[in-house]
mmCIF file of C-alpha atoms in Angstrom:
data_model
loop_
_atom_site.group_PDB
_atom_site.id
_atom_site.type_symbol
_atom_site.label_atom_id
_atom_site.label_comp_id
_atom_site.label_asym_id
_atom_site.label_seq_id
_atom_site.Cartn_x
_atom_site.Cartn_y
_atom_site.Cartn_z
ATOM 1 C CA MET A 1 109.776 56.118 -106.408
ATOM 2 C CA SER A 2 109.470 54.902 -110.008
ATOM 3 C CA THR A 3 112.480 54.638 -112.319
ATOM 4 C CA LYS A 4 111.110 57.564 -114.343
ATOM 5 C CA TYR A 5 110.968 59.890 -111.339
ATOM 6 C CA ARG A 6 114.376 58.731 -110.073
ATOM 7 C CA VAL A 7 115.873 59.693 -113.446
ATOM 8 C CA ILE A 8 114.164 63.110 -113.367
ATOM 9 C CA ALA A 9 115.344 63.707 -109.795
ATOM 10 C CA GLY A 10 118.870 62.718 -110.765
ATOM 11 C CA ILE A 11 118.879 65.090 -113.730
ATOM 12 C CA SER A 12 117.545 67.924 -111.556
ATOM 13 C CA ALA A 13 120.246 67.330 -108.938
ATOM 14 C CA ALA A 14 122.957 67.265 -111.601
ATOM 15 C CA CYS A 15 121.683 70.532 -113.085
ATOM 16 C CA GLY A 16 121.707 72.099 -109.642
ATOM 17 C CA LEU A 17 125.322 71.061 -109.117
ATOM 18 C CA LEU A 18 126.314 72.459 -112.499
ATOM 19 C CA LEU A 19 124.630 75.773 -111.735
ATOM 20 C CA ALA A 20 126.322 75.952 -108.342
ATOM 21 C CA ALA A 21 129.700 75.210 -109.896
ATOM 22 C CA SER A 22 129.097 77.814 -112.606
ATOM 23 C CA GLY A 23 128.246 80.452 -110.006
ATOM 24 C CA ALA A 24 131.293 79.584 -107.913
ATOM 25 C CA ALA A 25 133.541 79.912 -110.955
ATOM 26 C CA HIS A 26 132.587 83.565 -111.364
ATOM 27 C CA ALA A 27 132.487 84.917 -107.830
ATOM 28 C CA GLU A 28 134.443 87.461 -105.867
ATOM 29 C CA VAL A 29 137.356 86.420 -103.678
ATOM 30 C CA GLU A 30 137.256 87.301 -99.967
ATOM 31 C CA PRO A 31 133.456 86.823 -99.973
ATOM 32 C CA GLY A 32 131.146 88.727 -97.679
ATOM 33 C CA GLY A 33 129.419 92.086 -97.868
ATOM 34 C CA TRP A 34 130.176 92.923 -101.505
ATOM 35 C CA SER A 35 127.795 94.883 -103.735
ATOM 36 C CA SER A 36 128.050 94.553 -107.487
ATOM 37 C CA GLU A 37 128.685 97.747 -109.456
ATOM 38 C CA SER A 38 129.032 98.747 -113.104
ATOM 39 C CA PRO A 39 131.454 101.661 -113.506
ATOM 40 C CA GLY A 40 131.647 103.419 -116.838
ATOM 41 C CA PHE A 41 134.754 103.301 -118.987
ATOM 42 C CA LYS A 42 136.596 104.970 -121.833
ATOM 43 C CA VAL A 43 138.541 103.150 -124.542
ATOM 44 C CA GLN A 44 142.177 104.225 -124.937
ATOM 45 C CA GLU A 45 143.989 103.532 -128.221
ATOM 46 C CA ARG A 46 147.422 105.057 -128.650
ATOM 47 C CA GLY A 47 150.329 104.336 -130.953
ATOM 48 C CA CYS A 48 149.740 100.937 -132.537
ATOM 49 C CA GLY A 49 147.108 99.931 -129.974
ATOM 50 C CA GLN A 50 143.772 98.647 -131.247
ATOM 51 C CA VAL A 51 140.636 97.758 -129.253
ATOM 52 C CA ASP A 52 137.817 95.563 -130.579
ATOM 53 C CA ASN A 53 135.348 95.103 -127.716
ATOM 54 C CA LEU A 54 137.359 92.934 -125.263
ATOM 55 C CA THR A 55 140.220 92.129 -127.663
ATOM 56 C CA PHE A 56 143.274 94.339 -127.145
ATOM 57 C CA THR A 57 146.104 94.334 -129.681
ATOM 58 C CA LEU A 58 149.491 95.992 -130.079
ATOM 59 C CA THR A 59 150.290 95.568 -133.757
ATOM 60 C CA CYS A 60 153.882 96.850 -133.747
ATOM 61 C CA SER A 61 157.226 95.909 -132.171
ATOM 62 C CA THR A 62 158.050 99.525 -131.296
ATOM 63 C CA ALA A 63 160.013 99.659 -128.015
ATOM 64 C CA SER A 64 159.399 103.370 -127.376
ATOM 65 C CA GLY A 65 156.486 105.764 -127.144
ATOM 66 C CA ASP A 66 152.954 105.236 -125.878
ATOM 67 C CA GLN A 67 151.657 101.923 -127.275
ATOM 68 C CA ARG A 68 148.400 101.017 -125.587
ATOM 69 C CA ALA A 69 145.004 99.384 -126.072
ATOM 70 C CA GLU A 70 142.999 99.622 -122.848
ATOM 71 C CA ARG A 71 139.740 100.295 -121.051
ATOM 72 C CA ARG A 72 139.985 103.002 -118.390
ATOM 73 C CA TYR A 73 137.206 102.762 -115.788
ATOM 74 C CA ASP A 74 135.661 105.486 -113.611
ATOM 75 C CA THR A 75 137.579 106.909 -110.652
ATOM 76 C CA TYR A 76 136.682 105.765 -107.124
ATOM 77 C CA ASN A 77 137.395 107.407 -103.774
ATOM 78 C CA GLY A 78 137.752 105.498 -100.499
ATOM 79 C CA GLY A 79 136.151 102.208 -99.555
ATOM 80 C CA THR A 80 137.115 98.701 -100.671
ATOM 81 C CA HIS A 81 136.895 97.783 -104.349
ATOM 82 C CA GLN A 82 137.278 94.499 -106.172
ATOM 83 C CA PHE A 83 138.011 93.812 -109.824
ATOM 84 C CA GLU A 84 137.684 90.410 -111.459
ATOM 85 C CA GLY A 85 138.482 89.452 -115.029
ATOM 86 C CA TYR A 86 139.752 86.568 -117.115
ATOM 87 C CA PHE A 87 142.446 87.136 -119.718
ATOM 88 C CA ARG A 88 143.932 84.980 -122.448
ATOM 89 C CA VAL A 89 147.097 85.947 -124.312
ATOM 90 C CA THR A 90 146.368 84.742 -127.837
ATOM 91 C CA SER A 91 149.674 85.894 -129.353
ATOM 92 C CA MET A 92 152.903 87.285 -127.933
ATOM 93 C CA GLY A 93 155.594 88.331 -130.382
ATOM 94 C CA GLY A 94 156.921 90.862 -127.894
ATOM 95 C CA THR A 95 157.321 90.842 -124.125
ATOM 96 C CA ARG A 96 156.644 92.725 -120.880
ATOM 97 C CA ILE A 97 153.103 93.834 -121.674
ATOM 98 C CA SER A 98 150.944 95.312 -118.897
ATOM 99 C CA LEU A 99 147.591 93.553 -118.564
ATOM 100 C CA LYS A 100 145.881 95.169 -115.561
ATOM 101 C CA GLN A 101 146.551 98.426 -113.692
ATOM 102 C CA THR A 102 145.284 100.068 -110.540
ATOM 103 C CA PHE A 103 146.008 103.719 -111.264
ATOM 104 C CA ASN A 104 146.477 106.441 -108.668
ATOM 105 C CA ASP A 105 144.411 109.430 -109.815
ATOM 106 C CA THR A 106 145.250 111.657 -106.833
ATOM 107 C CA ASP A 107 146.558 115.159 -107.609
ATOM 108 C CA GLY A 108 150.317 115.244 -107.091
ATOM 109 C CA ASP A 109 150.587 111.432 -106.927
ATOM 110 C CA ALA A 110 149.009 110.433 -110.248
ATOM 111 C CA GLY A 111 150.504 107.376 -111.892
ATOM 112 C CA PRO A 112 150.204 103.601 -112.166
ATOM 113 C CA TYR A 113 150.141 102.383 -108.570
ATOM 114 C CA PHE A 114 149.977 98.657 -109.400
ATOM 115 C CA MET A 115 150.685 97.019 -112.772
ATOM 116 C CA LEU A 116 150.345 93.318 -113.583
ATOM 117 C CA ALA A 117 152.397 92.437 -116.677
ATOM 118 C CA VAL A 118 153.356 89.357 -118.663
ATOM 119 C CA GLU A 119 156.646 88.347 -120.225
ATOM 120 C CA ARG A 120 157.013 86.138 -123.268
ATOM 121 C CA GLY A 121 156.939 82.629 -121.844
ATOM 122 C CA GLY A 122 154.095 83.325 -119.411
ATOM 123 C CA ARG A 123 155.687 84.918 -116.336
ATOM 124 C CA LEU A 124 153.204 87.252 -114.616
ATOM 125 C CA TYR A 125 154.865 89.905 -112.477
ATOM 126 C CA ALA A 126 154.322 93.169 -110.626
ATOM 127 C CA VAL A 127 156.021 95.920 -112.622
ATOM 128 C CA HIS A 128 156.800 97.922 -109.482
ATOM 129 C CA GLY A 129 159.240 95.740 -107.544
ATOM 130 C CA GLY A 130 159.410 92.961 -110.128
ATOM 131 C CA ASP A 131 157.839 90.239 -107.945
ATOM 132 C CA THR A 132 156.798 87.086 -109.813
ATOM 133 C CA LEU A 133 153.135 86.311 -109.189
ATOM 134 C CA SER A 134 152.701 83.254 -111.407
ATOM 135 C CA ASN A 135 153.888 81.529 -114.568
ATOM 136 C CA ALA A 136 150.335 80.915 -115.749
ATOM 137 C CA GLY A 137 150.251 83.551 -118.506
ATOM 138 C CA THR A 138 151.313 81.323 -121.380
ATOM 139 C CA VAL A 139 149.836 81.820 -124.840
ATOM 140 C CA GLY A 140 146.381 80.242 -125.015
ATOM 141 C CA ALA A 141 145.880 79.831 -121.253
ATOM 142 C CA THR A 142 142.921 81.511 -119.532
ATOM 143 C CA VAL A 143 143.886 83.227 -116.271
ATOM 144 C CA ARG A 144 141.591 84.704 -113.618
ATOM 145 C CA VAL A 145 142.728 87.958 -111.993
ATOM 146 C CA ASN A 146 141.194 89.580 -108.896
ATOM 147 C CA THR A 147 142.431 92.750 -107.248
ATOM 148 C CA VAL A 148 141.056 93.829 -103.867
ATOM 149 C CA HIS A 149 141.860 97.434 -102.999
ATOM 150 C CA GLU A 150 141.260 98.807 -99.513
ATOM 151 C CA VAL A 151 141.976 102.486 -100.178
ATOM 152 C CA GLY A 152 144.339 103.864 -97.547
ATOM 153 C CA LYS A 153 145.300 100.391 -96.332
ATOM 154 C CA GLU A 154 146.205 97.612 -98.775
ATOM 155 C CA HIS A 155 146.029 96.286 -102.353
ATOM 156 C CA ARG A 156 145.893 92.510 -102.888
ATOM 157 C CA THR A 157 146.204 90.572 -106.141
ATOM 158 C CA TYR A 158 144.897 87.041 -106.711
ATOM 159 C CA ILE A 159 145.789 84.791 -109.651
ATOM 160 C CA ASN A 160 143.385 81.919 -110.296
ATOM 161 C CA GLY A 161 141.910 82.447 -106.838
ATOM 162 C CA SER A 162 145.208 82.389 -104.891
ATOM 163 C CA LEU A 163 146.652 85.460 -103.154
ATOM 164 C CA LYS A 164 149.956 86.288 -104.877
ATOM 165 C CA HIS A 165 150.817 89.909 -104.078
ATOM 166 C CA THR A 166 150.139 92.450 -101.322
ATOM 167 C CA VAL A 167 151.242 96.078 -101.130
ATOM 168 C CA ASP A 168 150.364 98.995 -98.832
ATOM 169 C CA SER A 169 147.970 101.556 -100.279
ATOM 170 C CA PRO A 170 147.845 105.304 -99.762
ATOM 171 C CA GLY A 171 144.564 107.158 -99.569
ATOM 172 C CA GLY A 172 143.193 109.138 -102.471
ATOM 173 C CA SER A 173 141.495 108.491 -105.808
ATOM 174 C CA PHE A 174 142.094 105.459 -108.042
ATOM 175 C CA TYR A 175 140.760 103.677 -111.106
ATOM 176 C CA ASP A 176 141.073 100.296 -112.835
ATOM 177 C CA LYS A 177 142.484 99.724 -116.315
ATOM 178 C CA PHE A 178 142.984 96.563 -118.326
ATOM 179 C CA GLY A 179 143.976 95.548 -121.840
ATOM 180 C CA ALA A 180 147.435 95.485 -123.427
ATOM 181 C CA TYR A 181 149.966 98.245 -122.738
ATOM 182 C CA ARG A 182 153.693 98.416 -123.505
ATOM 183 C CA THR A 183 155.662 98.775 -120.264
ATOM 184 C CA GLY A 184 158.783 100.947 -120.153
ATOM 185 C CA SER A 185 160.965 97.929 -120.943
ATOM 186 C CA GLY A 186 158.497 96.083 -123.191
ATOM 187 C CA ASN A 187 157.336 95.873 -126.774
ATOM 188 C CA GLY A 188 154.665 94.246 -128.900
ATOM 189 C CA PRO A 189 153.225 92.761 -130.907
ATOM 190 C CA ALA A 190 150.719 91.100 -128.608
ATOM 191 C CA THR A 191 147.010 90.279 -128.479
ATOM 192 C CA VAL A 192 145.087 89.809 -125.234
ATOM 193 C CA VAL A 193 141.420 88.807 -124.957
ATOM 194 C CA TRP A 194 139.579 89.634 -121.722
ATOM 195 C CA SER A 195 136.231 88.188 -120.571
ATOM 196 C CA ASN A 196 133.821 87.981 -117.604
ATOM 197 C CA VAL A 197 134.887 91.350 -116.194
ATOM 198 C CA LYS A 198 133.128 92.290 -112.933
ATOM 199 C CA PHE A 199 133.381 94.904 -110.199
ATOM 200 C CA TRP A 200 132.253 95.004 -106.560
ATOM 201 C CA ARG A 201 132.590 97.378 -103.621
ATOM 202 C CA LYS A 202 131.912 97.451 -99.882
#
């Protein structure tokens, strides 16, 4: 093989590796049998919450009332559903801001079933129970979040590809939300930028 063709072959191989790495960087956890889906959503802005595409901002330091900037996705019933998204906290003047929710939409049981929140300093935790999932949520850091929800069985949360939280799940109807939302003990201001949001089911 001539030097010219060896160079071309080398470039082609390198491009193939880059493409493979790129695909692996944006893939579901627990692979096998997933089908991609594109649920609809509604934008929710309340109090001092502002949404600009995938940038979610709480502009005030108010520690009461409904302060939220979120996307609320369509309700699902049964099956196994996976959410993936990358977030970056670009400013955090407040603390204890919810980033991602799995919301129970079942009559009589409606409410946030799972909430991933961040404290000033970067601690990521489950609001219900208070378990620490990671300390990766520092200002400027990009963090990958996956939730896998087997309705009627289990809800699992992954941070940067590692399983960090598991909780039993009831049956019923649920939906995904993400953005920036003041928890009951939190306050802004805060700005969170989300990217590469994907959904699957099986």
